[in-house]
Short mmCIF file of C-alpha atoms and ligand atoms in Angstrom, two decimals:
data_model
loop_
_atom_site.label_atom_id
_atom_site.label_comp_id
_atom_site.label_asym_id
_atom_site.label_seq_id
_atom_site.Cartn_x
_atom_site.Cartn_y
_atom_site.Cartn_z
CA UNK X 1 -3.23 13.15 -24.30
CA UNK X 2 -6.23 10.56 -24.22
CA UNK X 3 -9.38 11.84 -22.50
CA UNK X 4 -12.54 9.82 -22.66
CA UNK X 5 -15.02 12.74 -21.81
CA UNK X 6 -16.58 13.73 -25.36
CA UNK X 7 -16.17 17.43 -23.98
CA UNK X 8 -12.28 18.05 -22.92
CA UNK X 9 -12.19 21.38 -20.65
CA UNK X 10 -9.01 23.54 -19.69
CA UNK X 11 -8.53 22.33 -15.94
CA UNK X 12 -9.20 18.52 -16.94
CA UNK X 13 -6.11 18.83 -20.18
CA UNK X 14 -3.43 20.77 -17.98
CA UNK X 15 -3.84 17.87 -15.22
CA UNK X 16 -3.62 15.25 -17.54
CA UNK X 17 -0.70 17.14 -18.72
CA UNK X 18 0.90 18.02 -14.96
CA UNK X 19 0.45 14.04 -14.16
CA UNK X 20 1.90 13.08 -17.42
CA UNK X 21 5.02 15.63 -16.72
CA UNK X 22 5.46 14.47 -12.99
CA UNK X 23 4.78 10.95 -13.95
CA UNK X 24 8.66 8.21 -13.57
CA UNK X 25 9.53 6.62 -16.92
CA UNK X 26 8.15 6.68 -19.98
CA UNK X 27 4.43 7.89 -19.06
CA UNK X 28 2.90 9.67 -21.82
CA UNK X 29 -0.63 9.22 -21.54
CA UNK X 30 -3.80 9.41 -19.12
CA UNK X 31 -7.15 7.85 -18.78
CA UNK X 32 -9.64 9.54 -16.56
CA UNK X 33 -11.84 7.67 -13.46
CA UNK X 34 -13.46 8.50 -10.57
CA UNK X 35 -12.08 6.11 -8.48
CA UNK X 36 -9.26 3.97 -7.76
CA UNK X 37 -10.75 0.99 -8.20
CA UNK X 38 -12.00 1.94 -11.93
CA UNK X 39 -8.32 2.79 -12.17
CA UNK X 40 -7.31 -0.68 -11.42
CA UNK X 41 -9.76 -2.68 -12.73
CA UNK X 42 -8.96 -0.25 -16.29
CA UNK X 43 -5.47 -0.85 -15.92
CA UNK X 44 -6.01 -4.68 -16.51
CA UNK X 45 -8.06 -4.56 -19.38
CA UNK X 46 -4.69 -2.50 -20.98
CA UNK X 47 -2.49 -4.97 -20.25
CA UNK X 48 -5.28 -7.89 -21.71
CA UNK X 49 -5.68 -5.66 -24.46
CA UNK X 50 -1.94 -4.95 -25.77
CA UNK X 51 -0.21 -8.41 -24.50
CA UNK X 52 -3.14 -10.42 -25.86
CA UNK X 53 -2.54 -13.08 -22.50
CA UNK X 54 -5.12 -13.20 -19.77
CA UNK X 55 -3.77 -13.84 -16.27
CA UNK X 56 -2.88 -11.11 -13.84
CA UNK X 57 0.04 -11.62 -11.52
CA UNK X 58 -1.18 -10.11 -7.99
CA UNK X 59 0.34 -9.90 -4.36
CA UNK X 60 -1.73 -11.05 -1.65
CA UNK X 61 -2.27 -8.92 0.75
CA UNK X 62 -2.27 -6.04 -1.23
CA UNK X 63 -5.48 -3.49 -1.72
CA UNK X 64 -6.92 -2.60 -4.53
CA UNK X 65 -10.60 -1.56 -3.63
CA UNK X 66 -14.01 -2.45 -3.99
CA UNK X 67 -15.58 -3.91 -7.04
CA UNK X 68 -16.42 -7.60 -7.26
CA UNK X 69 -14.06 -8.10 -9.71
CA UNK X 70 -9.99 -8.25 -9.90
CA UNK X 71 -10.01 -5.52 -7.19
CA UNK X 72 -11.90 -8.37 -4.92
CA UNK X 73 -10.02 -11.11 -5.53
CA UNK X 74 -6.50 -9.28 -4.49
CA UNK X 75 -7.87 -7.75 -1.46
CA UNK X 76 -6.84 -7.54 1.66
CA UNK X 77 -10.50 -7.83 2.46
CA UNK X 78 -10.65 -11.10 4.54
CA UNK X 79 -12.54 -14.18 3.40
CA UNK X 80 -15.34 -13.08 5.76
CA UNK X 81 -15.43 -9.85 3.96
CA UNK X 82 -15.00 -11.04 0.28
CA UNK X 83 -16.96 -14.48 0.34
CA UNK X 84 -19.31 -15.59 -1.94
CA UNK X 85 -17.90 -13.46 -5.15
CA UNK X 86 -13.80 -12.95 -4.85
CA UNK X 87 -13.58 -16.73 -4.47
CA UNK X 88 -14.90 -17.28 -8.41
CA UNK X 89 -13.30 -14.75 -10.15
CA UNK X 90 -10.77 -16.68 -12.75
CA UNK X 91 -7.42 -14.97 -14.27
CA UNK X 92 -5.81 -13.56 -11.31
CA UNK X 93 -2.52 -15.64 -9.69
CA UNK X 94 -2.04 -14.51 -6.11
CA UNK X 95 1.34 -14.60 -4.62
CA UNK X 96 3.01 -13.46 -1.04
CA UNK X 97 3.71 -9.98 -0.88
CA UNK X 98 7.63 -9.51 0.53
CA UNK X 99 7.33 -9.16 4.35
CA UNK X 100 10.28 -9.74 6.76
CA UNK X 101 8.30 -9.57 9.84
CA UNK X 102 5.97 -12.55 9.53
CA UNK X 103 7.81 -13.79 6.08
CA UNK X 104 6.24 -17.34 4.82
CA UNK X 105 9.61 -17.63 2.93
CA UNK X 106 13.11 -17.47 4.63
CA UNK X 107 15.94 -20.26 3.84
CA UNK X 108 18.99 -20.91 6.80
CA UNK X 109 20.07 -18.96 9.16
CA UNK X 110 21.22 -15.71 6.98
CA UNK X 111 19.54 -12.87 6.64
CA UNK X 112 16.14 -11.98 5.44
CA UNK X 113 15.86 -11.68 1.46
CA UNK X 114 12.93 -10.90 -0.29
CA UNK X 115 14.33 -12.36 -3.33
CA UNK X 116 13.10 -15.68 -2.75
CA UNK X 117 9.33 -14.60 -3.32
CA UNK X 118 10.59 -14.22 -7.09
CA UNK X 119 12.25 -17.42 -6.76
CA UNK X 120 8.80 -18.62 -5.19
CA UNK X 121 7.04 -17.18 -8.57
CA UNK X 122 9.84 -18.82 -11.14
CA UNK X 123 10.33 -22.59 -9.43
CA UNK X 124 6.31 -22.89 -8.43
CA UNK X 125 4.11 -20.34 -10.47
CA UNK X 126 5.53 -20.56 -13.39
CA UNK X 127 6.38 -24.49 -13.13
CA UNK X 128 3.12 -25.63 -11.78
CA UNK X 129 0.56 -23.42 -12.04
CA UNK X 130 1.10 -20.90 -15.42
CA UNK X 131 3.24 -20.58 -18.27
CA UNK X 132 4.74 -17.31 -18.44
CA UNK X 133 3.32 -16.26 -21.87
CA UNK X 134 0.04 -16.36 -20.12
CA UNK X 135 0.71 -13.46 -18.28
CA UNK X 136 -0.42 -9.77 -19.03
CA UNK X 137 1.03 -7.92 -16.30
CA UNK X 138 2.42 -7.81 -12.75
CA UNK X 139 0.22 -5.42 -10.40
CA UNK X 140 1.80 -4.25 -7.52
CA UNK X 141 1.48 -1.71 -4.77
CA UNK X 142 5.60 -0.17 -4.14
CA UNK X 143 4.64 0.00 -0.51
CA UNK X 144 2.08 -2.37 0.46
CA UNK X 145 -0.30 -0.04 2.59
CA UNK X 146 -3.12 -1.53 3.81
CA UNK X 147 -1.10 -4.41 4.75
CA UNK X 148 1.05 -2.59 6.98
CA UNK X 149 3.55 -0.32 5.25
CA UNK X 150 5.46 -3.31 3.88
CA UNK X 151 8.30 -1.93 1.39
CA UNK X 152 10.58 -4.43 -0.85
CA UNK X 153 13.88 -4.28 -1.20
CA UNK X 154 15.99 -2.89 -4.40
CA UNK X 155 16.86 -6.34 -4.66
CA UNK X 156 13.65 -7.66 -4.82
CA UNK X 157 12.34 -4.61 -7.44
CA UNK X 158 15.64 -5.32 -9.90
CA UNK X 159 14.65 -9.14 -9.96
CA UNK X 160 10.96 -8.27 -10.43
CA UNK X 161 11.83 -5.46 -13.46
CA UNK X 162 14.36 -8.09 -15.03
CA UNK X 163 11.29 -10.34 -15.11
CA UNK X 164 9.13 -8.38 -16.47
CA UNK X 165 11.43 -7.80 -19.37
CA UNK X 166 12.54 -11.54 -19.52
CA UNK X 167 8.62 -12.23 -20.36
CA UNK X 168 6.88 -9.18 -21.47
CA UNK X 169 4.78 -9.01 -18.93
CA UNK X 170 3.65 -5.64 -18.24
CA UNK X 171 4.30 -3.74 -14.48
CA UNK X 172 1.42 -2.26 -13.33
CA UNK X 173 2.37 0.11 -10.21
CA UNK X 174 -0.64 0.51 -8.21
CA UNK X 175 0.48 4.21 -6.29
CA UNK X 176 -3.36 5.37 -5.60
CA UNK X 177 -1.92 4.97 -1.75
CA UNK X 178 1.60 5.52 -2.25
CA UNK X 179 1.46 8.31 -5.09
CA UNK X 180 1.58 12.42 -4.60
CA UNK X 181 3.98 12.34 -1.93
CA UNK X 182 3.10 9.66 0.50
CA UNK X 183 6.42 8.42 0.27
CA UNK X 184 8.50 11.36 0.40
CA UNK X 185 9.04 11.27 -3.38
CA UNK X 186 6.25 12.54 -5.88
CA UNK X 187 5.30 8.91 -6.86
CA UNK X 188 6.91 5.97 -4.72
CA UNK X 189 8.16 4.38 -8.25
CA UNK X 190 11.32 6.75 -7.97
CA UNK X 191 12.52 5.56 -4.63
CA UNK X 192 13.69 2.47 -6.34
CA UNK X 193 14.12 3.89 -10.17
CA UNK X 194 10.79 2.03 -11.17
CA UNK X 195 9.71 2.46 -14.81
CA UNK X 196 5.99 1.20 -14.55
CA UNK X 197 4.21 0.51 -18.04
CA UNK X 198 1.21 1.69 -16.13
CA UNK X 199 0.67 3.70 -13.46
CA UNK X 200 -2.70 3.93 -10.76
CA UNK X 201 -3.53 7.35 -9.01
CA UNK X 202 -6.09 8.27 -6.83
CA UNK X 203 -6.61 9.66 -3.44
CA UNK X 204 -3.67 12.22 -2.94
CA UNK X 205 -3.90 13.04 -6.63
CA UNK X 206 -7.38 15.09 -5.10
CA UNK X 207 -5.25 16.99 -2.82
CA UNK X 208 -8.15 16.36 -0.44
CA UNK X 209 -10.92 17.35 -2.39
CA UNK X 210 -13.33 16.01 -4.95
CA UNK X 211 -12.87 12.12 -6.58
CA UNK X 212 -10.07 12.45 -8.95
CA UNK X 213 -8.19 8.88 -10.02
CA UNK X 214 -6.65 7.91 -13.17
CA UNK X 215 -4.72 5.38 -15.33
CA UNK X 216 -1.01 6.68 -16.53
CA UNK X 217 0.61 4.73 -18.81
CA UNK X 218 3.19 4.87 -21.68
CA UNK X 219 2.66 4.81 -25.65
CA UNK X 220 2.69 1.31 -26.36
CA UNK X 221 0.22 0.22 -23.73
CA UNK X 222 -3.00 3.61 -24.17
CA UNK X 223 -1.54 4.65 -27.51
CA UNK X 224 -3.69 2.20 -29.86
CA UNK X 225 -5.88 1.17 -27.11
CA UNK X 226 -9.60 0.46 -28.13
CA UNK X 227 -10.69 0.24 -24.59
CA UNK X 228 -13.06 2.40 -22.88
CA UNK X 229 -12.06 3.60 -19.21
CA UNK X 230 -13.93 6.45 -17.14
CA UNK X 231 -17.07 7.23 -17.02
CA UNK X 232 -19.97 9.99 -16.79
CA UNK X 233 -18.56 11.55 -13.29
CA UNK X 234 -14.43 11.00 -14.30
CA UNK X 235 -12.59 14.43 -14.12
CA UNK X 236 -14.87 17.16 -13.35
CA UNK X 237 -13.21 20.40 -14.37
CA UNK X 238 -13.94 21.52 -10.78
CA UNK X 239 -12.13 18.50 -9.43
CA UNK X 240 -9.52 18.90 -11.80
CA UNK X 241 -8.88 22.36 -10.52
CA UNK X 242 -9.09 21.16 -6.81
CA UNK X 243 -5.85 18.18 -7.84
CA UNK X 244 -4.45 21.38 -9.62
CA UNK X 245 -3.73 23.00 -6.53
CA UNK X 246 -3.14 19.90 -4.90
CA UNK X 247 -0.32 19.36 -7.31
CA UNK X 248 0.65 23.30 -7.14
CA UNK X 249 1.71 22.30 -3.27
CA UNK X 250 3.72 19.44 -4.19
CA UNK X 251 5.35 21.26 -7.07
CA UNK X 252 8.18 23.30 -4.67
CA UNK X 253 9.25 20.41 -2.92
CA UNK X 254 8.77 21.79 0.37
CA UNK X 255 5.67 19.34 0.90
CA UNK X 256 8.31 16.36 -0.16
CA UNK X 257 11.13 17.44 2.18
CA UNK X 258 8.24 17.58 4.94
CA UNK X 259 7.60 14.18 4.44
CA UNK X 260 10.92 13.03 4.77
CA UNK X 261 10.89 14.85 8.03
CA UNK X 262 8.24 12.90 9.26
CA UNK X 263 10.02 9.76 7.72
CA UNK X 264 13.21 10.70 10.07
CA UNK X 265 10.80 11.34 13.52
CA UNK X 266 8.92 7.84 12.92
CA UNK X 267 12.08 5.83 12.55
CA UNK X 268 13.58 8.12 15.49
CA UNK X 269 10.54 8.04 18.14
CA UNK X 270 9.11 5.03 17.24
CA UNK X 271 11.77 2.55 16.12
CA UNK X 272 13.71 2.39 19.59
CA UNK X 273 10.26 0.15 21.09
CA UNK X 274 10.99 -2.79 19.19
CA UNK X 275 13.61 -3.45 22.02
CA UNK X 276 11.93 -1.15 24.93
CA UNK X 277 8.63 -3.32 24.97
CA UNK X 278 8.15 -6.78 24.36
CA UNK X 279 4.68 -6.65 22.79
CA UNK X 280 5.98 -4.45 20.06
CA UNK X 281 6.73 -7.35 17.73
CA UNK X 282 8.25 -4.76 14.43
CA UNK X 283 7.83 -1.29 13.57
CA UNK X 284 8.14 0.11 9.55
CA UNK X 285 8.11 3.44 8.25
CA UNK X 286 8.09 5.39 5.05
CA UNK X 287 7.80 8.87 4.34
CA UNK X 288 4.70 9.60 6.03
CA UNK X 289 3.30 6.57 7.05
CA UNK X 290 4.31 4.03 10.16
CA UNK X 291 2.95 0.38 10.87
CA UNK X 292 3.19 -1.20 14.42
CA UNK X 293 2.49 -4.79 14.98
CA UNK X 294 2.01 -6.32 18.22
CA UNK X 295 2.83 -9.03 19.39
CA UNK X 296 2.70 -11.47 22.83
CA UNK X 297 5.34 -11.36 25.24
CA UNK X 298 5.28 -15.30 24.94
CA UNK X 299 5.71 -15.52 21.04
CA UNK X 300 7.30 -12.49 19.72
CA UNK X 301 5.44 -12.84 16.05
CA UNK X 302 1.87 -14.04 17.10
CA UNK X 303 -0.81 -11.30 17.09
CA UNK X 304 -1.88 -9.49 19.93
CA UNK X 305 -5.03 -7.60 19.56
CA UNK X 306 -6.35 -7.42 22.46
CA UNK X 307 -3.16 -5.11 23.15
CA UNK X 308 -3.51 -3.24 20.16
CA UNK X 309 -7.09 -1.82 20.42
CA UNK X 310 -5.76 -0.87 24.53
CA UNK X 311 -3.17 0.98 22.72
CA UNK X 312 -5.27 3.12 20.42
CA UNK X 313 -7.81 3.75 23.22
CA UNK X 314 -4.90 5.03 24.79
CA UNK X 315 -3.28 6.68 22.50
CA UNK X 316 -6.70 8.79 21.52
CA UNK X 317 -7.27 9.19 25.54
CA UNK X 318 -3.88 11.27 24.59
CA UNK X 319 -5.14 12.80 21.68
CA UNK X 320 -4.13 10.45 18.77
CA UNK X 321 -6.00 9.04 16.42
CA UNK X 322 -4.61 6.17 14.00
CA UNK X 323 -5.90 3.52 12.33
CA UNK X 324 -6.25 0.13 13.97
CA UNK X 325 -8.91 -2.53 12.77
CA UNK X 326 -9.87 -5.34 14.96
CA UNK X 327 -9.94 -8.08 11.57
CA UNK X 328 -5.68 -6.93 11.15
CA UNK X 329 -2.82 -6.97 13.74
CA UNK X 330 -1.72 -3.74 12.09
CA UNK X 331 -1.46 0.07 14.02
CA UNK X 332 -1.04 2.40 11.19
CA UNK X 333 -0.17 6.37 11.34
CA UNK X 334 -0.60 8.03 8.78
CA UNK X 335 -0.50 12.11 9.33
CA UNK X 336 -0.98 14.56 6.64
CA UNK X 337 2.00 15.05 4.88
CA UNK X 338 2.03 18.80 5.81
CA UNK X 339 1.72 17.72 9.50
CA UNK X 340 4.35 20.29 11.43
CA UNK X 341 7.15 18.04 12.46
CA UNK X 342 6.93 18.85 15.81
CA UNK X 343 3.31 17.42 15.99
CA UNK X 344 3.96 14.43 14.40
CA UNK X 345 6.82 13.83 17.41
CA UNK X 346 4.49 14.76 19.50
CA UNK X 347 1.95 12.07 18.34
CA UNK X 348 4.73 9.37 18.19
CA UNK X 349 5.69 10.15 21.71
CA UNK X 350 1.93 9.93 22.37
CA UNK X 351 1.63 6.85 20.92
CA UNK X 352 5.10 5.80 23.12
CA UNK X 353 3.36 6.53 26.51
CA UNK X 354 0.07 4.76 25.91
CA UNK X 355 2.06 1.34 24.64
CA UNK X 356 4.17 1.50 27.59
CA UNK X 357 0.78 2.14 29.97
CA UNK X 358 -1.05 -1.03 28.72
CA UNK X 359 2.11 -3.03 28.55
CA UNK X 360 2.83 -2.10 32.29
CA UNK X 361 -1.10 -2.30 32.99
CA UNK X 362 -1.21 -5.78 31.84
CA UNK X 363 1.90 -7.00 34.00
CA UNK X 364 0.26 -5.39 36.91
CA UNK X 365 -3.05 -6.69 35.98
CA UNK X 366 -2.06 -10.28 35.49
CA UNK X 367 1.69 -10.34 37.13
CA UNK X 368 2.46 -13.07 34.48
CA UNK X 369 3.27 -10.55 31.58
CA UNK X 370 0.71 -12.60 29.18
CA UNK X 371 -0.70 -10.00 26.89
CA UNK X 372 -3.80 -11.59 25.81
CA UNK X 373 -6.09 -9.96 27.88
CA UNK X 374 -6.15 -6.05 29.14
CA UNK X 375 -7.67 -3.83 32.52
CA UNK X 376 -11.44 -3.44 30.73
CA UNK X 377 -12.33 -0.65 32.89
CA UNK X 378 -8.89 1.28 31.14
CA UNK X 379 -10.06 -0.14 27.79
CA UNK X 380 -13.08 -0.86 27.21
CA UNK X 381 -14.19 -2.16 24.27
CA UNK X 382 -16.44 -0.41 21.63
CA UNK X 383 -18.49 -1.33 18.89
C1 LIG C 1 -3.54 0.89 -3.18
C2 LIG C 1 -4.99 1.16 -3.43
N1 LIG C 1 -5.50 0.88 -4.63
C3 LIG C 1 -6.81 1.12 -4.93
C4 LIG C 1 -7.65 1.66 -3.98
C5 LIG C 1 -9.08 1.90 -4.32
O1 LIG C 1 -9.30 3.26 -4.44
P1 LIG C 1 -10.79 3.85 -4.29
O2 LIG C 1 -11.16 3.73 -2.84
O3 LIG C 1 -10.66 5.28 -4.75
O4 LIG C 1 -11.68 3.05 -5.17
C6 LIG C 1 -7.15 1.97 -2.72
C7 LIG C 1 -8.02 2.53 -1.68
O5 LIG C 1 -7.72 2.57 -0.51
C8 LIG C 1 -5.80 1.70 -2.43
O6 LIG C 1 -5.27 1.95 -1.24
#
């Protein structure tokens, strides 16, 4: 086990030993941090440090916090948000994170496969713009959350394992959203068999309670390591006791099969208004966590958020809260994953009713269907 704090302490060795236990793959090690963003921004000086190559391979649209480093530069933070410093940070390749929905790569008239965003990576990246050997690691969110609940295909994480092995470059699962059950599985890595080199927790790791994040990773990449992660505040025994008991809940597996539950009601509920209502452009779900995008009656992909902040004023009128942000064309819902099934219906069916109010306000309102603009006295606008 590899602790930074000078003085170790029973609650903070039997969670690095629980994590290490629960961890997919070949995990046999932890570093300690307070936050998730520490985790990530640790995790690349590993994969500097043992591969000796510089560049990080990155999705865009991905999240990986705050600081005005690597985290910056692969945020989904907009250009507004992130000017001025994520611009001018050097070593970081960006590419398109897999999306059907509003997918920047699709070839003939076939169906969607996210296999050409490796293909993007081999024929362009690695032609025109870095030689593989320059390459630490690949850092990667398995279901892109703040971007909408986006989840590759098997396809897409056999070609991206095959080359990480074809070049050594090291996978770097970023699960501080997806890990401790999010998914319905304890870390989102063994919905498609991943074996990650190194591995990011953070939020649900807390089970709710006081900062608790970490880097896992296997032999070869923390065994020798030289480099110092953490920091004064990393692993409190009392927050390691809190994640304790956070990880006592998950340990039965009642907490998982919950999940999937709520997995079943999303797809069930909410899936069906793709083809009800015309401004729900897509719908995605995974264990406990659902994305709707919106969309214009005129052009079924182009953003409609005008609609989308009438729906969640709605949908709270009703008693639901998710999260919508006026800078992303993105309603998110993501309950607790011990949520009672029956609520969580009840929230999607919520969420069902105040869609189908604005959609049928604005046809009323205008008579032309056009969705850019909603009743203001309904929805008013806040903020
Ligand atoms: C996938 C992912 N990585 C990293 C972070 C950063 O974690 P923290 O806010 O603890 O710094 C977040 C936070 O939302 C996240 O969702």
């Amino acid at each position: 086990m590899e602790i930074s704090q000078y003085l170790s302490s029973e609650p903070v060795l039997s969670l690095a030993e629980r994590l290490v236990e629960i961890a997919p793959g070949q995990i046999t090690r932890v570093a300690p941090t307070v936050t998730g963003t520490e985790a990530v921004e640790g995790s690349v000086k590993l994969a500097r440090e043992v591969t000796g190559r510089p560049i990080i391979l990155g999705f865009l649209g991905q999240y990986h916090g705050e600081s005005t480093y690597l985290t910056a530069a692969a945020s989904t933070d907009l250009p507004s948000n992130t000017r001025g410093f994520a611009q001018y940070v050097p070593g970081v390749v960006l590419v398109p994170y897999p999306q059907s929905f509003r997918a920047p790569f699709h070839r003939g008239p076939g169906p969607y496969d996210d296999t050409l965003y490796l293909e993007y990576i081999r024929e362009w990246v690695l032609r025109y713009q870095v030689e593989p050997d320059q390459v630490a690691g690949v850092l990667i969110e398995p279901v892109a959350g703040e971007a909408g609940i986006l989840s590759p295909s098997q396809a897409f994480w056999d070609g991206l394992t095959a080359m990480c092995q074809e070049y050594d470059w090291k996978l770097i699962l970023d699960e501080v959203q997806t890990g401790l059950g999010r998914c319905g599985t304890v870390f989102a890595a063994e919905r498609w068999g991943l074996e990650p080199d190194l591995l990011l927790v953070g939020k649900g790791v807390t089970g709710g309670g006081q900062a608790v994040a970490g880097v896992l990773g296997t032999e070869e990449m923390m065994a020798g390591s030289a480099a110092h992660l953490g920091g004064t505040y990393a692993w409190e025994p009392a927050a390691c006791a809190g994640a304790l008991a956070g990880l006592d809940l998950l340990a039965d597996g009642s907490v998982l099969s919950n999940v999937m539950a709520l997995e079943s009601i999303a797809r069930e509920e909410l899936g069906p208004l793709v083809g009800e209502v015309g401004q729900v452009g897509d719908v995605r779900w995974v264990g406990a966590w659902a994305c709707l995008e919106f969309v214009t009656v005129a052009d079924a992909t182009e953003p409609a958020p005008e609609f989308q902040h009438a729906v969640h004023l709605a949908a709270m009128r009703r008693g639901v809260f998710a999260i919508s942000e006026e800078s992303k064309p993105l309603y998110r819902m993501q309950p607790a994953l011990t949520m009672e099934p029956e609520l969580f219906r009840w929230s999607c069916r919520q969420v069902a009713d105040a869609i189908r109010e604005v959609a049928e306000d604005m046809t009323t309102s205008h008579g032309s269907g056009q969705s850019h603009s909603v009743d203001q006295r309904r929805a008013p606008r806040i903020g």
